Structures are given as structure tokens and as C-alpha cells.
Short mmCIF file of C-alpha atoms and ligand atoms in Angstrom, two decimals:
data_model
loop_
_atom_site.label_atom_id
_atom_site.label_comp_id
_atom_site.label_asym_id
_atom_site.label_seq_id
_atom_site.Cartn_x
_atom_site.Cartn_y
_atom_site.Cartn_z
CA UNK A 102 0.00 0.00 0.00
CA UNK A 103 2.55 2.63 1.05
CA UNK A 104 3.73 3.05 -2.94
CA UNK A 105 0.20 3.71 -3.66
CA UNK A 106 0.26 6.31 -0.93
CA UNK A 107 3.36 7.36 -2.01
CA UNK A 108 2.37 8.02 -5.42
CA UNK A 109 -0.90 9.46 -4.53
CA UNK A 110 1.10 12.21 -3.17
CA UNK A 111 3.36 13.57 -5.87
CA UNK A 112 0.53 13.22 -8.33
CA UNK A 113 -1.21 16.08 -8.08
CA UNK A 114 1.84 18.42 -8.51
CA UNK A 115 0.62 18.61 -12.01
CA UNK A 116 -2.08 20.76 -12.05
CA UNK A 117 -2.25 22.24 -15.26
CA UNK A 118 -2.97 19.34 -17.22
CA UNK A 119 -5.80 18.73 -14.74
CA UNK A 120 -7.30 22.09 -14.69
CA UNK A 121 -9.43 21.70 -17.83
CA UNK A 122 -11.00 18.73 -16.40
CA UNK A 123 -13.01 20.73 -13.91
CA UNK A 124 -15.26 21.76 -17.04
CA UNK A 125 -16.30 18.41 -16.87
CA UNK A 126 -16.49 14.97 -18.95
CA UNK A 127 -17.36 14.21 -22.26
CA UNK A 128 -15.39 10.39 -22.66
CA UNK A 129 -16.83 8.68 -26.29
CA UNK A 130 -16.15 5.28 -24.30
CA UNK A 131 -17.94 2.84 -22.32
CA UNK A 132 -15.00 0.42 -21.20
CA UNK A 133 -16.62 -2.36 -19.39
CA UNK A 134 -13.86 -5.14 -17.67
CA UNK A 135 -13.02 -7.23 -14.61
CA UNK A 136 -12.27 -5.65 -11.50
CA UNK A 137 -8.63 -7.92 -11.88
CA UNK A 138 -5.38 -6.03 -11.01
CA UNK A 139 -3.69 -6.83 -14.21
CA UNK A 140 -6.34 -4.83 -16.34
CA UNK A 141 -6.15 -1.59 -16.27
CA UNK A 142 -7.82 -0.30 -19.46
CA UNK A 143 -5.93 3.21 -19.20
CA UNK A 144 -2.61 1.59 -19.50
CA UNK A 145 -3.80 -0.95 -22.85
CA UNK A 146 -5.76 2.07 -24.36
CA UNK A 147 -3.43 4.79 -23.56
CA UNK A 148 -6.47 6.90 -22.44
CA UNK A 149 -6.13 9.83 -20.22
CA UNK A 150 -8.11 11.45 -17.97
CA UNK A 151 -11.60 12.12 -19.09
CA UNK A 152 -11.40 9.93 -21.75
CA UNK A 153 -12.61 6.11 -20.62
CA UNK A 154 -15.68 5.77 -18.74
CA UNK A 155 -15.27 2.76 -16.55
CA UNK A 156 -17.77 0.28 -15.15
CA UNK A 157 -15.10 -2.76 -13.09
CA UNK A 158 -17.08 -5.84 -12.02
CA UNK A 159 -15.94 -9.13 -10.83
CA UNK A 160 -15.52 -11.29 -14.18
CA UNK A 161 -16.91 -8.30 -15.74
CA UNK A 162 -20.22 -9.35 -15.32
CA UNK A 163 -23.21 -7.15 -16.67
CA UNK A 164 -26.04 -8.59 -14.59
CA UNK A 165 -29.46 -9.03 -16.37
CA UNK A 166 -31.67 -5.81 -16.25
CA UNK A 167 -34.26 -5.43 -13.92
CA UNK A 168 -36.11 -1.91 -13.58
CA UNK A 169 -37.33 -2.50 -10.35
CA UNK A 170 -33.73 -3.74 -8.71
CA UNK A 171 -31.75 -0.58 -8.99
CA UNK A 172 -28.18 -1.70 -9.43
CA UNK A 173 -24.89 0.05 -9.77
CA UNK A 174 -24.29 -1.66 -13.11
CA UNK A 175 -27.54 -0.22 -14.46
CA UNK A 176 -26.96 3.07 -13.62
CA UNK A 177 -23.55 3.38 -14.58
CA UNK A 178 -24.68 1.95 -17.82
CA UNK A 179 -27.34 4.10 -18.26
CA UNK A 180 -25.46 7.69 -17.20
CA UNK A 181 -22.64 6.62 -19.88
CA UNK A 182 -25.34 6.01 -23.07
CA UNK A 183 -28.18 8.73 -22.10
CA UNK A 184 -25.86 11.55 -20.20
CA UNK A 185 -22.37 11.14 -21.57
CA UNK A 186 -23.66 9.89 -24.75
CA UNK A 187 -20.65 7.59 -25.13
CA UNK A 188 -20.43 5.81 -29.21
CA UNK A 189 -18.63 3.15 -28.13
CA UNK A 190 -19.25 0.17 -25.52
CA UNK A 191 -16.28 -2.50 -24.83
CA UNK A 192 -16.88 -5.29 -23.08
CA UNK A 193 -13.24 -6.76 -22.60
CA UNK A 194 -12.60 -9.94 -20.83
CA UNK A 195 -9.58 -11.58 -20.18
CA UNK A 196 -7.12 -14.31 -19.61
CA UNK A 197 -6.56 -15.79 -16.06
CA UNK A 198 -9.86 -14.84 -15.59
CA UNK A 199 -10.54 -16.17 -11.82
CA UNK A 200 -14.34 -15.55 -11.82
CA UNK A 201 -14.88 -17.18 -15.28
CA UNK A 202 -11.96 -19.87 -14.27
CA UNK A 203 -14.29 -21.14 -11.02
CA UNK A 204 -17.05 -20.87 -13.82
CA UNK A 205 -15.17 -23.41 -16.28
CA UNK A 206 -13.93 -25.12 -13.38
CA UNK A 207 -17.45 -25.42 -11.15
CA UNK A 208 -16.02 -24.75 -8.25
CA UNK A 209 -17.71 -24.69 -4.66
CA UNK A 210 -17.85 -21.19 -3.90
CA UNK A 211 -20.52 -21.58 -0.70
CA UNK A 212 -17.30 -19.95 1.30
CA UNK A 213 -17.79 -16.89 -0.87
CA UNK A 214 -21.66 -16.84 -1.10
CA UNK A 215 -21.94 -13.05 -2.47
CA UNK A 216 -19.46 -14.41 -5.46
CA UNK A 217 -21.47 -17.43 -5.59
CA UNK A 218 -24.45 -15.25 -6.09
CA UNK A 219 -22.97 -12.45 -8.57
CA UNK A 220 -21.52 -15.29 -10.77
CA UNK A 221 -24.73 -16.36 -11.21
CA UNK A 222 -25.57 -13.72 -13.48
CA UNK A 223 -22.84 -14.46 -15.70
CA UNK A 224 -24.51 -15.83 -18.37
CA UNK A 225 -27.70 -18.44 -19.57
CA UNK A 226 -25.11 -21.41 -20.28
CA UNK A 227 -22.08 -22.25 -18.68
CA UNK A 228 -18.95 -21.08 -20.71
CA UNK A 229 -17.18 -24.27 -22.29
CA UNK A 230 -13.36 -24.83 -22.24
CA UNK A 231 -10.88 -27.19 -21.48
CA UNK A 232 -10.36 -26.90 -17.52
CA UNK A 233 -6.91 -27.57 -17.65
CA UNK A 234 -6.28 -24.43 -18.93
CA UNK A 235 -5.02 -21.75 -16.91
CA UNK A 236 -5.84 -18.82 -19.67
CA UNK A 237 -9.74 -19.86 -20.16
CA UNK A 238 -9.84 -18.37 -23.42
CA UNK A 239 -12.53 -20.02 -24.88
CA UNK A 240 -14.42 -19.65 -22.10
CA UNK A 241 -13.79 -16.16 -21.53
CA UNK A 242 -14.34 -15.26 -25.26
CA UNK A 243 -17.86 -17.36 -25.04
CA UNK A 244 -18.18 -14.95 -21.64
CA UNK A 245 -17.83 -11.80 -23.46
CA UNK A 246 -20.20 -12.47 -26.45
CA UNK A 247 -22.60 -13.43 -23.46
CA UNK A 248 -22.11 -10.25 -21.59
CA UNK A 249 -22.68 -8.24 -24.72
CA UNK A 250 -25.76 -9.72 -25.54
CA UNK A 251 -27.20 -9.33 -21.81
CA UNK A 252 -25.50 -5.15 -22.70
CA UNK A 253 -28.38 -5.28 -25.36
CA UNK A 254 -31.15 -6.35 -23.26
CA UNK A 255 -30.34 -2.30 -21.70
CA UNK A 256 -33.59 -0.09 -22.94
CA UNK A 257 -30.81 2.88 -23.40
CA UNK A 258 -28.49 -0.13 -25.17
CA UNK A 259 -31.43 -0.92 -27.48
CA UNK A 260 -32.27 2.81 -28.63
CA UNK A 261 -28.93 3.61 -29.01
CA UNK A 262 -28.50 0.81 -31.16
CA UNK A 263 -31.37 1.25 -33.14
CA UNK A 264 -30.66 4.82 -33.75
CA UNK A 265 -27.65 3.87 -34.75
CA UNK A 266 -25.67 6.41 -32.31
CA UNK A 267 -24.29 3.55 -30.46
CA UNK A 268 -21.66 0.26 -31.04
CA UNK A 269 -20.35 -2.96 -29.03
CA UNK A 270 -17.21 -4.55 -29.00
CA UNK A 271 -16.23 -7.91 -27.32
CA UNK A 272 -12.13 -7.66 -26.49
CA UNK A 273 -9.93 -10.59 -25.32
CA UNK A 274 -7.21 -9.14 -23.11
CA UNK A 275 -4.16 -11.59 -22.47
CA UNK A 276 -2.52 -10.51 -18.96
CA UNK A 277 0.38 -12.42 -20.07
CA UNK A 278 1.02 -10.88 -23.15
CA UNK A 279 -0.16 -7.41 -23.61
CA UNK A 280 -1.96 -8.59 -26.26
CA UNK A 281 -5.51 -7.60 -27.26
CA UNK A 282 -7.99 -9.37 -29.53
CA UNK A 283 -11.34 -8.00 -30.66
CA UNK A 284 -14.34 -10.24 -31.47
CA UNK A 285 -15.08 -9.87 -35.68
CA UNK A 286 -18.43 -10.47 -36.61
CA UNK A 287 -18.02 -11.76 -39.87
CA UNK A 288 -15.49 -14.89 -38.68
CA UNK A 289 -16.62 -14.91 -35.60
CA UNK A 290 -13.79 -14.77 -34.19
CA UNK A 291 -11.09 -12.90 -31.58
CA UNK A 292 -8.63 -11.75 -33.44
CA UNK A 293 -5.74 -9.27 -33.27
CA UNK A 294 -6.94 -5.22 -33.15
ZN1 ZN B 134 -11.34 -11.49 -14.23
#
């Protein structure tokens, strides 16, 4: 922690590139990932301040919508298509993933019963892979196409989308590479950006 702390210090000594942020925040992106240390979406898209809008959930789950359960998702969801007006929605999942992992893997989360619960929302079918493997790409990939098609369930989603003001993206991040892969919808596929 005391690095953090150390850091948080020194980095507000540079205030004019900050200044202009007080006007406020018009970002064009929705970045939607896991809440895992190794993402950080600033650092793979370069973004700076102002520019990603950032909704972090564990497995980077969107949870099905429900207008009378006010969620956190929902809203942040909603304030980034109808407020912001954000263009662009990513829903990037990615290697290592532990929540989809203990998906693949069925494991007994009844220690854990609020992760139990949220990963219950991850999707209508189970993601398929090979549980020897430590990356769960397939399953993570399968994850991602999931979570994007719960995204258009959204009412603000499905306007957007309809008027055409308003795209998704699936990425595939790789914590052990750097590497980023974006779902194509004519092969169907994750391949390189
Ligand atoms: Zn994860």
C-alpha cells in the first residue's frame, strides 16, 4: 500500500494538465472489464483522464436488467449512453480470468456466497473450455459475447443501437502478453486489433 500512498502524493503536482477537467467529462467510451489487477484499461488504451468511462465488475459481469432492482451496473450503464452519450461500448474480458476460471472449473464457492451469487448472473449457459487451462480463453471469449448480448437487453443499449448512435465490442485481453484481440463479426472470431 505505502507506494500507492506514495504516489498518490506527488501526483497532483501537475495541475495544469488537470485544470481543464473541472469543465467536466465528455469520454466517447464505455470500457466495461473485470475488477482484476492486471487490467487496467488506461494503461492498454493509452487513455487519459476524461477519456474512458469505466464500469469494473468481478468477471466483468453485466447482470441481467431489472427496472425494479436498482443496481450500480444499471446506472452506470445508463449515465454513460443517455448523459455522456458515449459511441462506443467494450466489453473486454480476459485471460486468467478467476471468476470465469471457477465458472469453467465449477467450483464450490458456498465460502464466498456473495461471489457465488454475482456469478450467477454471468450468463444463460455455462462457458465451455478445457479446464486444464489456466488462460480460459474459450471460455472467456464465449463470456464476453454473453455479456454483450445481456449489454443489449439495456432499454438505453437498445435505442442507441437502433438509432444507430451507439456500437459494441467484445475484447480478449491476455494478462500475459499485452496482447488484445477483438471479437469480428463476420469470422466470428477474436482476433488481433
Ligand atoms: Zn477477471
Amino acid at each position: 500500500m505505502q507506494p500507492l500512498i506514495d504516489n498518490a502524493r506527488t501526483f497532483g503536482q501537475r495541475p495544469e494538465e488537470f485544470a481543464q477537467l473541472a469543465s467536466g467529462q465528455s469520454p466517447q467510451v464505455l470500457f466495461i472489464t473485470c475488477s482484476d489487477s492486471r487490467v487496467v484499461p488506461a494503461l492498454i488504451t493509452g487513455a487519459r483522464p476524461g477519456q474512458l468511462f469505466e464500469l469494473r465488475t468481478a468477471g466483468n459481469i453485466v447482470p441481467p436488467y431489472a427496472s425494479q432492482q436498482p443496481t450500480g451496473e444499471a446506472a452506470t450503464i445508463e449515465y454513460a449512453v443517455e448523459v455522456l452519450g458515449v459511441r462506443d461500448i467494450v466489453v473486454c474480458g480476459h485471460s486468467h480470468c478467476g471468476a470465469v476460471g471457477a465458472l469453467v472449473r465449477g467450483d464450490d464457492l458456498d465460502a464466498v456466497p456473495a461471489v457465488r451469487d454475482w456469478l450467477g448472473h454471468a450468463a444463460d449457459e455455462p462457458p465451455s473450455d478445457d479446464p486444464a487451462d489456466p488462460t480460459v480463453e474459450g471460455g472467456v471469449q464465449h463470456h464476453v459475447l454473453a455479456q454483450l448480448l445481456r449489454l443489449r437487453s439495456y432499454p438505453c443499449v437498445e435505442r442507441g443501437l437502433a438509432a444507430g448512435r451507439l456500437t459494441l465490442h467484445g475484447w480478449y485481453y491476455e494478462v500475459h502478453t499485452g496482447g488484445v484481440r477483438a471479437h469480428r463479426a463476420d469470422t466470428d472470431r477474436f482476433e488481433a486489433l
